[in-house]
Coordinates of C-alpha atoms and ligand atoms in Angstrom, one line a residue:
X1 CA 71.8 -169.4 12.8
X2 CA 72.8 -169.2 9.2
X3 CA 71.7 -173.0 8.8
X4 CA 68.5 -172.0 10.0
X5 CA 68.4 -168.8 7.9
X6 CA 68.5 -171.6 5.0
X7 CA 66.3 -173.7 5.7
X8 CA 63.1 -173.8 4.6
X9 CA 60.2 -175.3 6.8
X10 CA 59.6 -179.3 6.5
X11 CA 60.5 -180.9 3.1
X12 CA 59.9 -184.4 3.0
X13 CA 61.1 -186.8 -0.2
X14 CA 62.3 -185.4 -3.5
X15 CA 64.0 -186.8 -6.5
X16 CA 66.3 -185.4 -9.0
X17 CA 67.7 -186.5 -12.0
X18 CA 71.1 -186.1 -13.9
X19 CA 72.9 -187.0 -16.8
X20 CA 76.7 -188.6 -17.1
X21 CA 79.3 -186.2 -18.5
X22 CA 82.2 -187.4 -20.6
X23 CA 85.4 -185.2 -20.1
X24 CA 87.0 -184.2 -23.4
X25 CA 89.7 -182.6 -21.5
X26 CA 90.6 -185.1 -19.0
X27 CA 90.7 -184.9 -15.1
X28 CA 93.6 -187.3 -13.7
X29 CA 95.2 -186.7 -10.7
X30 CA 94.3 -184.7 -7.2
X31 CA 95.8 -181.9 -5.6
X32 CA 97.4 -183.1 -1.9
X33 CA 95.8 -182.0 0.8
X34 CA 91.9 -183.0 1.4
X35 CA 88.7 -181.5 -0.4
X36 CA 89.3 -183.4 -3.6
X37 CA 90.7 -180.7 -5.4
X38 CA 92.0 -181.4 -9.2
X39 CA 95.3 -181.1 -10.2
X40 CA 94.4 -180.1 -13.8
X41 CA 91.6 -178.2 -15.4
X42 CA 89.1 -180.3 -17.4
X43 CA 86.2 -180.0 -19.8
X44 CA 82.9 -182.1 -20.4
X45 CA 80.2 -182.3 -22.8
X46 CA 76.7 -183.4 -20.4
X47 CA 74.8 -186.4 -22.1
X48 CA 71.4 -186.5 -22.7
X49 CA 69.8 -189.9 -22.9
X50 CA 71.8 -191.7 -20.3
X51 CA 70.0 -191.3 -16.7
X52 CA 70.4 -191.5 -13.0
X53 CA 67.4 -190.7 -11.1
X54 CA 67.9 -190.4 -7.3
X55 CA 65.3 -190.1 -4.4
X56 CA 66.2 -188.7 -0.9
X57 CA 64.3 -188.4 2.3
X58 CA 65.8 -187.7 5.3
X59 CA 63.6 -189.4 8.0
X60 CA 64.1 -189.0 12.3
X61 CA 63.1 -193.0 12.1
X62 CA 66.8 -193.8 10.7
X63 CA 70.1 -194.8 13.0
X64 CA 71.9 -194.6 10.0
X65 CA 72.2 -193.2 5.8
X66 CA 70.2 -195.8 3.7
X67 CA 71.8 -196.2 0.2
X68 CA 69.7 -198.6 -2.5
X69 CA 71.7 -198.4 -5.8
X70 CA 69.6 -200.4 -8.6
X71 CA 67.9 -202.0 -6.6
X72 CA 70.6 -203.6 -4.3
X73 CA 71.6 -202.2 -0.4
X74 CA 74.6 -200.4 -1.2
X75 CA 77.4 -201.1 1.9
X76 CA 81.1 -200.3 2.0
X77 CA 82.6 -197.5 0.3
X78 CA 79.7 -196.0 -1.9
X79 CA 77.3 -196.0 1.3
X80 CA 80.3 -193.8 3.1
X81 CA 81.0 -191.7 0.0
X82 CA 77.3 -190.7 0.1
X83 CA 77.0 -190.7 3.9
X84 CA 79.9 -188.1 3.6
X85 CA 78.1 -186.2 1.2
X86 CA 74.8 -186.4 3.5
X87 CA 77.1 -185.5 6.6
X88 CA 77.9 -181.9 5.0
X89 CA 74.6 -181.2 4.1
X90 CA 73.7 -182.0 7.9
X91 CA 76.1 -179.8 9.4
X92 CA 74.6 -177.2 6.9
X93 CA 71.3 -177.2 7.8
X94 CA 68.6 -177.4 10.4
X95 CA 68.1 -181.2 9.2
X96 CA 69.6 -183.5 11.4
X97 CA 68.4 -186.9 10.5
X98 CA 69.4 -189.7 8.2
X99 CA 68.2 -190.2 4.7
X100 CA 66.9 -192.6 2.8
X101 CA 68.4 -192.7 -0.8
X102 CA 67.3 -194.8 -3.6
X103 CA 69.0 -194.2 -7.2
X104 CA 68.9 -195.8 -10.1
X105 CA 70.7 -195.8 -14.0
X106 CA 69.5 -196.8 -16.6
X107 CA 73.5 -197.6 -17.7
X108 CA 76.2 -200.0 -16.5
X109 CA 77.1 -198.6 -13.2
X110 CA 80.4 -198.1 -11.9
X111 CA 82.7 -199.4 -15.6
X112 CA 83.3 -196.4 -16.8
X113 CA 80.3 -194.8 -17.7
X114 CA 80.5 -191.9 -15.4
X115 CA 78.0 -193.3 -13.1
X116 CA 79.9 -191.4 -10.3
X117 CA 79.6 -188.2 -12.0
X118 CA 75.3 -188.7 -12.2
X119 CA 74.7 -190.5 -9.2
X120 CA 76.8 -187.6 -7.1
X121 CA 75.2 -184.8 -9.0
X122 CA 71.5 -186.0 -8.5
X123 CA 72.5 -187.0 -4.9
X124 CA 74.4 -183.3 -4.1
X125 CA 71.3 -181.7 -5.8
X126 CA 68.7 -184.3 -4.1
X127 CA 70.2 -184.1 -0.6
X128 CA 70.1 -180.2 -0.7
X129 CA 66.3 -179.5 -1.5
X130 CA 65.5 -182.8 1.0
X131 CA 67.3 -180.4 3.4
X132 CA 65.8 -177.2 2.6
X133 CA 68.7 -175.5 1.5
X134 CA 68.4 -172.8 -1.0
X135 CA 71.7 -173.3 -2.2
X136 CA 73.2 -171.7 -5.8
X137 CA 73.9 -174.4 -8.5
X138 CA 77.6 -173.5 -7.7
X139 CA 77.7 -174.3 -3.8
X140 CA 75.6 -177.6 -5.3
X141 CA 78.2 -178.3 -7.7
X142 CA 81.3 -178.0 -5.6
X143 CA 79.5 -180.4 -2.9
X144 CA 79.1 -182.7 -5.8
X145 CA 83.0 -182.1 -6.4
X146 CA 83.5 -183.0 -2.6
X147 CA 82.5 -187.0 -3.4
X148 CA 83.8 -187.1 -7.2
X149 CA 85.2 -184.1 -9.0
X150 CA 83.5 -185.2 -12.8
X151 CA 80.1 -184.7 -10.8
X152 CA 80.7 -181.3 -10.3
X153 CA 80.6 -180.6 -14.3
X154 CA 77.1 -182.9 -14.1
X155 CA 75.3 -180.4 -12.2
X156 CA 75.4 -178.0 -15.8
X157 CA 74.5 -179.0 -19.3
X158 CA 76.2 -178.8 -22.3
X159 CA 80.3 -177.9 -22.4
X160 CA 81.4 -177.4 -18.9
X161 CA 84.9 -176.7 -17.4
X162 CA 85.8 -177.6 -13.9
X163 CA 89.2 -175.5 -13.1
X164 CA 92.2 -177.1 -10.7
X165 CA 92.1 -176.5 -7.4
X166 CA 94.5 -174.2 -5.7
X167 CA 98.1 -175.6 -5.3
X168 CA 97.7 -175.9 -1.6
X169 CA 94.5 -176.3 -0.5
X170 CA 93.3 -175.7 2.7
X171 CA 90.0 -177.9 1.9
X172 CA 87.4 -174.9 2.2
X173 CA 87.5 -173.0 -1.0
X174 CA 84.8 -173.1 -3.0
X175 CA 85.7 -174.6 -6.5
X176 CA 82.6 -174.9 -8.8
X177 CA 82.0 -176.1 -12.6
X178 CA 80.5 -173.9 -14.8
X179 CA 78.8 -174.0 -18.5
X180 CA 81.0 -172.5 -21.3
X181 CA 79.1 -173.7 -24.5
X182 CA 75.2 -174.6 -24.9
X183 CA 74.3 -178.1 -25.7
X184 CA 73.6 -176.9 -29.0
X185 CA 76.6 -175.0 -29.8
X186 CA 78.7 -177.4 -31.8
X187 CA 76.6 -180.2 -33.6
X188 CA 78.2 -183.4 -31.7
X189 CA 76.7 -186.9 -30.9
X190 CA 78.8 -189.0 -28.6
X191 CA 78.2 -192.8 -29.6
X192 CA 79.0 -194.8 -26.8
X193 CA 80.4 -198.2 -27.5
X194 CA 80.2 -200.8 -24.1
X195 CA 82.4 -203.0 -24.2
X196 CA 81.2 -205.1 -20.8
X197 CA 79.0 -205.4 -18.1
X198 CA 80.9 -205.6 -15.5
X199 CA 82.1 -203.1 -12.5
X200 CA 85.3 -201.8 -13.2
X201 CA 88.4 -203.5 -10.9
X202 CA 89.6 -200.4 -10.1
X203 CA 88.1 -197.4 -9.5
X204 CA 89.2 -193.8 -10.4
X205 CA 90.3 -192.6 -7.2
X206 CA 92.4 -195.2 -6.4
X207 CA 94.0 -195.6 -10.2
X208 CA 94.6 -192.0 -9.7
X209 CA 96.1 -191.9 -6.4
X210 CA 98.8 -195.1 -7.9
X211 CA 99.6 -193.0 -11.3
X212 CA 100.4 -189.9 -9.4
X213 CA 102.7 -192.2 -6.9
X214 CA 103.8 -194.3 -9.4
X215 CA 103.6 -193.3 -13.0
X216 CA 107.5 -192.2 -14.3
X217 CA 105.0 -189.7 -16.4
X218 CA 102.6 -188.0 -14.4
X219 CA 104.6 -184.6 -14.3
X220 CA 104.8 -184.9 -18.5
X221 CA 100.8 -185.2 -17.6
X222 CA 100.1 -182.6 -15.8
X223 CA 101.6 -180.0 -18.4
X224 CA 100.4 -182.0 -21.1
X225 CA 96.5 -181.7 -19.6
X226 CA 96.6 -177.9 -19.1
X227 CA 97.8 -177.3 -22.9
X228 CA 95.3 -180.0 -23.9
X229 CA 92.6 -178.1 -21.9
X230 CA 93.3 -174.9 -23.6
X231 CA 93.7 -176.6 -27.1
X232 CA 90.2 -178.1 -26.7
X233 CA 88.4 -174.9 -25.0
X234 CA 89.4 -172.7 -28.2
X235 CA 88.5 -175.6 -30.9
X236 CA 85.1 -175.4 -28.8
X237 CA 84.6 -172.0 -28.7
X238 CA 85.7 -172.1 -33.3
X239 CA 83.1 -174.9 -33.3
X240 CA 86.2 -177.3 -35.2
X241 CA 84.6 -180.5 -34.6
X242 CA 88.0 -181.6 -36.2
X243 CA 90.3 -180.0 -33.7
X244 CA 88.0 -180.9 -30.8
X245 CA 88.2 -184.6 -31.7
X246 CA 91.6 -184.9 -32.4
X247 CA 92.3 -183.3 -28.9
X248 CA 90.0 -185.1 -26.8
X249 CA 91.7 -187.9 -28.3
X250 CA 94.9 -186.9 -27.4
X251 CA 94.0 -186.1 -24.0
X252 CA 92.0 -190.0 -23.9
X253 CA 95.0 -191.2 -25.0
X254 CA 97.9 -189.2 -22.4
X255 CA 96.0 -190.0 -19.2
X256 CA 96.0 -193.9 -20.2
X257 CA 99.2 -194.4 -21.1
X258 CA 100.3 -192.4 -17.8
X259 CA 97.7 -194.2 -15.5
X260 CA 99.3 -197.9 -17.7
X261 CA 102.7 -196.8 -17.0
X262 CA 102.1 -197.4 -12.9
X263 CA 100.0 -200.3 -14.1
X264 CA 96.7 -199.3 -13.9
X265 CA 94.7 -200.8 -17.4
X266 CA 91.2 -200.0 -17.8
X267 CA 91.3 -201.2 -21.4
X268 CA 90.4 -204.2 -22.5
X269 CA 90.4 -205.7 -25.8
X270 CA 87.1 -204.4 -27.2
X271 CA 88.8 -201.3 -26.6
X272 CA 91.5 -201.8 -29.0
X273 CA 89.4 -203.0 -31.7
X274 CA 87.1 -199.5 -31.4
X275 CA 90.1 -197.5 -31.6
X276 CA 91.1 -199.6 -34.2
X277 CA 88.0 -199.0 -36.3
X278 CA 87.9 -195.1 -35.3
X279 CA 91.2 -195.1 -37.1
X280 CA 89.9 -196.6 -40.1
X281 CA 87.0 -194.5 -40.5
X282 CA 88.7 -191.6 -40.2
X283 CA 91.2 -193.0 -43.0
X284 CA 88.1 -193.1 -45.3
X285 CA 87.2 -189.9 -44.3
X286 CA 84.6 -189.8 -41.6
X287 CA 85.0 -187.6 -38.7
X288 CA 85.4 -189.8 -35.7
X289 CA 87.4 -189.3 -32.5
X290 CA 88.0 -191.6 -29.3
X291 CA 87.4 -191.1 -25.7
X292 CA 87.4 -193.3 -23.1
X293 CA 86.9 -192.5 -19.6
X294 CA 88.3 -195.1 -16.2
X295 CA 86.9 -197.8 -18.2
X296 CA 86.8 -199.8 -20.8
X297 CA 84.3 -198.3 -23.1
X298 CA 85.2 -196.1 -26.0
X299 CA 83.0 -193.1 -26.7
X300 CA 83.3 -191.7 -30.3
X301 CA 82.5 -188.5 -30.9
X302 CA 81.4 -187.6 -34.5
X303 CA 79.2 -185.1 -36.1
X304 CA 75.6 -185.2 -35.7
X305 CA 74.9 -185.9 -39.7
X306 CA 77.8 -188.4 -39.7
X307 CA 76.2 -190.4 -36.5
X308 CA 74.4 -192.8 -38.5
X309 CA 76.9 -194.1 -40.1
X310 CA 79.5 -194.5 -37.6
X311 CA 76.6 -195.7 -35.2
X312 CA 76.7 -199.0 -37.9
X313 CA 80.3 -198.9 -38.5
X314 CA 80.7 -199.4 -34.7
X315 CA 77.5 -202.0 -34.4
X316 CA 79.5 -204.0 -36.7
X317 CA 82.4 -204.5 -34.6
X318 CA 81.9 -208.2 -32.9
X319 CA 83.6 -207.3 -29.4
X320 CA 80.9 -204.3 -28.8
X321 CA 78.2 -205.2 -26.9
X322 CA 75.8 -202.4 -27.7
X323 CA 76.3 -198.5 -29.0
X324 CA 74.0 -195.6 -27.0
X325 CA 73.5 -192.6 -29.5
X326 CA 73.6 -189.7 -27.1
X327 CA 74.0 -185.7 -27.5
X328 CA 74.6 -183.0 -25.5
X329 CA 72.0 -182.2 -23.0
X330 CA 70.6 -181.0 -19.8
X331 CA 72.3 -180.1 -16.6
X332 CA 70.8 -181.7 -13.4
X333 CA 67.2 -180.7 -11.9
X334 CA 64.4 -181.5 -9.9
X335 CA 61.7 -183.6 -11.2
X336 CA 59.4 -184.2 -7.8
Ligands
LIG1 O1 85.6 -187.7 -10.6 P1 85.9 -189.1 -10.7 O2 86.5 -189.7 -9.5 O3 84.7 -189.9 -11.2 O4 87.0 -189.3 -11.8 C1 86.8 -189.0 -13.2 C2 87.9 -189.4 -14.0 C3 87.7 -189.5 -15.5 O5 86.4 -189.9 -15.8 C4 88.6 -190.5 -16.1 C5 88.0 -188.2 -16.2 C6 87.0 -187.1 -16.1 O6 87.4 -185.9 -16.2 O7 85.8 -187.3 -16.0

């Protein structure tokens, strides 16, 4: 009855379009229990200028969820991740058939670049309008959370914190991100350095799940990411560029050496030398922080006026393949 009470009559394809976040205050580690729940609290600044665009259509010709991910039939886990997603949706709603998705980046997908966090958003947001559901941005956001908790913070632009979940979860509490700070509250650019190509070897869920059994430091983590969190939200809410930097390097910095400790290395050498060169700059007196996400890439966070000349600083460097200038922007929407 209260799917029905939902749903609106007959909506056939839409498309929706979202935008990677990176977290400044870094999510690492689940609570037990299912529901993907966080074990810390974590903070995000939404990208503008890198894209995923998803399509869904849920069609009564289907024996099964369709997935195309640029361009390629998706099988295996991210066809089951999004089926999952689909599957709630379903039982939510008067709309009972499978759906044909079709999403694209314009991004390396799946190394690190928070593909996960856009391609869940625009799916959770896609998959509920395909449906009929008129569903708040924060029941859409914590279905995003469901298949990958950074996508809940992609549904919002600008600053957004995502809380941890409840110690014990029972899986059917509502947790939601939400924005704390316009895009244009603080004047950041975020350069982003890419270091490869390639898919990441690992990927976050399961480097999380072998740090939290494995790392001799994950408790020193979890105390370390709350205070970080709270460092970074008040540096935010001063608009200290300096203080924000410093602490979303910090927090960059804790989660890989717990995750290395229990052997999980997203770094690579490119890495190394950006940090390397972040360092320098920063000893000649240019504002520029590190963050790097479950990947190799290193995104740098500087001041808007500054971003030129970091953005050839970090050119320079010959293990780089490419640096994206992007800035705060947009939370996710419908654009057909
Ligand atoms: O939500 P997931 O499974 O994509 O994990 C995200 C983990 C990090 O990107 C490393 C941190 C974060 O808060 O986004």
């Amino acid at each position: 009855m209260d799917a029905e009470r939902n749903s609106f009559a007959q909506v056939t394809e839409v498309t929706a379009v979202a935008h990677p976040n990176i977290a400044l205050a870094k999510y690492w580690g689940k609570r037990a229990g299912n529901g993907n729940y966080p074990a810390v609290p974590s903070l995000s600044v939404t990208l503008a200028g890198l894209r995923t665009r998803t399509t869904v259509s849920f069609d009564a010709s289907l024996t099964a969820d369709q997935l195309t991910l640029n361009g390629v039939r998706a099988e295996g886990t991210p066809l089951a991740r999004a089926s999952a997603l689909l599957a709630r949706v379903r039982a939510a709603s008067s709309q009972k058939s499978f759906a044909r998705v079709t999403s694209s980046n314009d991004f390396p997908t799946s190394s690190g670049l928070a593909s996960s966090a856009s391609g869940f958003a625009a799916l959770a947001l896609g998959a509920v309008r395909a449906a009929g559901l008129d569903w708040s941005p924060e029941l859409v956001s914590d279905l995003a959370r469901r298949a990958s908790a950074s996508a809940a913070r992609s549904l919002f632009g600008g600053f957004v914190e995502l809380d941890a979940g409840p110690e014990a979860p029972d899986g059917n509490e509502v947790l939601a991100a939400r924005q704390v700070a316009s895009p244009r509250h603080i004047d950041l650019a975020v350069l982003v350095c890419v270091t490869t190509d390639d898919a990441k070897s690992v990927s976050s869920t399961s480097g999380m799940l072998v740090t939290q059994r494995r790392s001799p430091y994950f408790k020193a983590w979890l105390e370390d990411a709350s205070l970080l969190h709270n460092g970074i939200r008040d540096a935010l809410e001063r608009r200290d560029l300096h203080a924000l930097g410093e602490l979303s390097e910090a927090s960059a910095l804790a989660m890989h050496a717990c995750a290395m400790a229990a052997g999980v290395v997203y770094i690579n050498g490119a890495t190394l030398d950006v940090l390397a060169q972040v360092r320098a700059l920063r000893a000649r007196g240019l504002g520029a922080y590190a963050t790097m996400d479950a990947g190799p890439h290193v995104k740098v966070l500087v001041s808007g006026a500054d971003a030129a000349r970091a953005m050839q600083e970090l050119t320079a460097i010959p293990s780089v393949l490419r640096v994206l200038d992007a800035r705060p922007g947009d939370g996710a929407r419908m654009v057909a």
